[in-house]
Amino acid sequence: MEILSLILGLMALLGGLWFWKSRQKSQPPPPPTAPKVAIPSAAAPSVVKKSSLSKALSSWSSLFRQNSKDQTQWESMLISSDMGPKLTNFLIQKMQTSDLDPRSFFKKELFDLLALAEAPDLDQPIQKPFVIFIVGVNGVGKTTTIVKLANFFRAKGSKVGVIGADTFRKAAIDQLERGVYSVGADFFSIKGSEETEGADPSAVIFDGLQKFRDQDVILIDTSGRLHHKKNLMEELKKMKRVSQKVIPDSPHEVWMVIDSTLGQNSVSQGRAFHDALGLTGLILTKLDGLSRGGTIFQLFQELRTPIRFLGIGEAPNDLKAFKTAIFVEELFDPEDLNS
């Protein structure tokens, strides 16, 4: 009898154990424990990537840190930064007699060099229609810049018409037309067939000015001429004469688009266009990829022409009015120069 009770008790224990295990298997697995994430403290703000022009002078940082005024080292540094022989010699000679450390000296001198480069704001055209010739060689970003300018004046409330007189490049005309319409401006050109070189640029300007007499601002894309071709520069002069037949005192401004990465070549281009048309403003493009900053100082020293705008990207809004103090301050951003 005792053995039977023992057997029954053992069977009950085994049955209870089996029932408990079966219940465990039927339960869903517990959710995984979330990994611990480090929460940054409020005192450590996130780092925001910023676009700075100081990359253009980053090679100077070693001499700044050494507080060096060595003429040979600075001559090599300035020439490689596209300052040009004339400006380089002027700066080195002046540095030798200065009591300032190199960084303070160059920041002051470069500001002084561009102090007169800042043009008055052109929020509203002085007269209507206000005609602006846009000149420059092919490949400097002229087409993109004209779209940005159209967008700039449209944002100021002006009615804008763009005349595409670069008729020797059909693809450029098509690109300009799409860009101009995308920012809400009007466009005029005469497109040639695929087999021909296109319409006469001066004729396009004549017809376009007639069409856009009621606009506030008229931007004229002249042909992307090679500055060393005399007959092509003469054609630009012809465009100016034709423009004056329709609007006697036009163009009211002649702005040249310049690739800021080209160095001495851009200075030669600027001089040739200035001699032909009399430039009244410069627009410097590709500053977002600038690795050498001297071109800007060379250009103003040579041409004494105001710097109107800086191109800092490809989007229509990537154009900002040139301000000397802001420009030099960005060039000498201490955080980037010392990195």
Short mmCIF file of N, CA, C and O in Angstrom, two decimals, residues 16 27 70 75 77-78 81 101 112-113 117-118 120 126 140 165 173 181 216 225 271 285 304 314 327-328:
data_model
loop_
_atom_site.label_atom_id
_atom_site.label_comp_id
_atom_site.label_asym_id
_atom_site.label_seq_id
_atom_site.Cartn_x
_atom_site.Cartn_y
_atom_site.Cartn_z
N GLY A 16 2.99 17.09 -13.08
CA GLY A 16 3.03 18.53 -12.84
C GLY A 16 4.21 19.20 -13.54
O GLY A 16 4.10 20.29 -14.09
N GLN A 27 4.19 30.03 -24.24
CA GLN A 27 4.27 31.48 -24.02
C GLN A 27 5.17 32.12 -25.08
O GLN A 27 6.20 31.57 -25.45
N ASP A 70 59.32 85.11 -43.70
CA ASP A 70 60.35 84.74 -44.66
C ASP A 70 59.89 85.07 -46.08
O ASP A 70 58.86 84.58 -46.55
N GLU A 75 56.71 84.27 -50.91
CA GLU A 75 56.64 84.46 -52.36
C GLU A 75 56.08 83.20 -53.03
O GLU A 75 55.19 83.27 -53.89
N MET A 77 54.29 80.87 -51.61
CA MET A 77 52.92 80.64 -51.15
C MET A 77 51.93 81.54 -51.89
O MET A 77 50.86 81.09 -52.34
N LEU A 78 52.27 82.80 -52.05
CA LEU A 78 51.35 83.76 -52.69
C LEU A 78 51.21 83.49 -54.18
O LEU A 78 50.11 83.59 -54.74
N SER A 81 49.00 80.65 -54.77
CA SER A 81 47.61 81.00 -54.44
C SER A 81 46.99 81.94 -55.46
O SER A 81 45.93 82.51 -55.23
N ASP A 101 51.64 90.75 -36.88
CA ASP A 101 51.99 89.36 -37.20
C ASP A 101 51.41 89.03 -38.58
O ASP A 101 50.50 89.72 -39.05
N ASP A 112 41.81 95.77 -47.20
CA ASP A 112 42.06 97.08 -47.81
C ASP A 112 42.06 96.98 -49.34
O ASP A 112 41.59 97.90 -50.02
N LEU A 113 42.60 95.89 -49.87
CA LEU A 113 42.65 95.72 -51.33
C LEU A 113 41.26 95.66 -51.94
O LEU A 113 41.04 96.12 -53.07
N ALA A 117 35.86 97.37 -53.74
CA ALA A 117 35.30 96.41 -54.70
C ALA A 117 33.81 96.20 -54.51
O ALA A 117 33.13 95.68 -55.39
N GLU A 118 33.30 96.59 -53.36
CA GLU A 118 31.89 96.37 -53.05
C GLU A 118 31.02 97.39 -53.78
O GLU A 118 31.18 98.60 -53.62
N PRO A 120 27.33 99.24 -54.84
CA PRO A 120 26.06 99.57 -54.16
C PRO A 120 25.00 98.51 -54.47
O PRO A 120 25.01 97.89 -55.53
N ILE A 126 17.60 101.25 -61.77
CA ILE A 126 17.63 102.71 -61.76
C ILE A 126 16.63 103.27 -62.76
O ILE A 126 15.99 104.29 -62.52
N VAL A 140 32.53 79.09 -68.07
CA VAL A 140 32.75 79.75 -66.78
C VAL A 140 31.50 79.73 -65.90
O VAL A 140 31.53 80.19 -64.76
N ALA A 165 21.41 85.50 -76.83
CA ALA A 165 22.12 85.87 -78.06
C ALA A 165 23.32 84.97 -78.32
O ALA A 165 24.09 85.22 -79.26
N ILE A 173 21.35 77.58 -75.56
CA ILE A 173 20.09 78.33 -75.67
C ILE A 173 18.96 77.54 -75.03
O ILE A 173 18.15 78.08 -74.26
N TYR A 181 12.63 80.09 -67.62
CA TYR A 181 11.21 79.83 -67.37
C TYR A 181 10.98 79.23 -65.99
O TYR A 181 9.95 79.47 -65.35
N ASP A 216 11.14 95.30 -66.52
CA ASP A 216 11.94 96.13 -65.62
C ASP A 216 13.44 95.91 -65.85
O ASP A 216 14.23 96.86 -65.85
N ARG A 225 32.44 84.34 -76.07
CA ARG A 225 33.55 84.62 -76.98
C ARG A 225 34.91 84.32 -76.39
O ARG A 225 35.16 84.54 -75.21
N ARG A 271 40.77 91.63 -68.69
CA ARG A 271 41.39 92.79 -69.31
C ARG A 271 40.91 92.98 -70.75
O ARG A 271 40.61 94.11 -71.18
N THR A 285 32.35 82.95 -60.17
CA THR A 285 31.67 81.67 -60.02
C THR A 285 32.60 80.61 -59.44
O THR A 285 33.80 80.81 -59.32
N ARG A 304 39.95 97.23 -61.46
CA ARG A 304 39.27 98.23 -60.65
C ARG A 304 37.77 98.26 -60.97
O ARG A 304 37.16 99.34 -61.06
N GLU A 314 25.09 75.56 -57.63
CA GLU A 314 24.40 75.41 -58.91
C GLU A 314 22.93 75.84 -58.86
O GLU A 314 22.32 76.09 -59.89
N PHE A 327 33.34 88.60 -46.90
CA PHE A 327 34.21 87.76 -47.73
C PHE A 327 35.57 87.54 -47.07
O PHE A 327 36.03 86.39 -46.95
N VAL A 328 36.20 88.60 -46.60
CA VAL A 328 37.52 88.46 -45.98
C VAL A 328 37.41 87.70 -44.66
O VAL A 328 38.29 86.89 -44.33
#
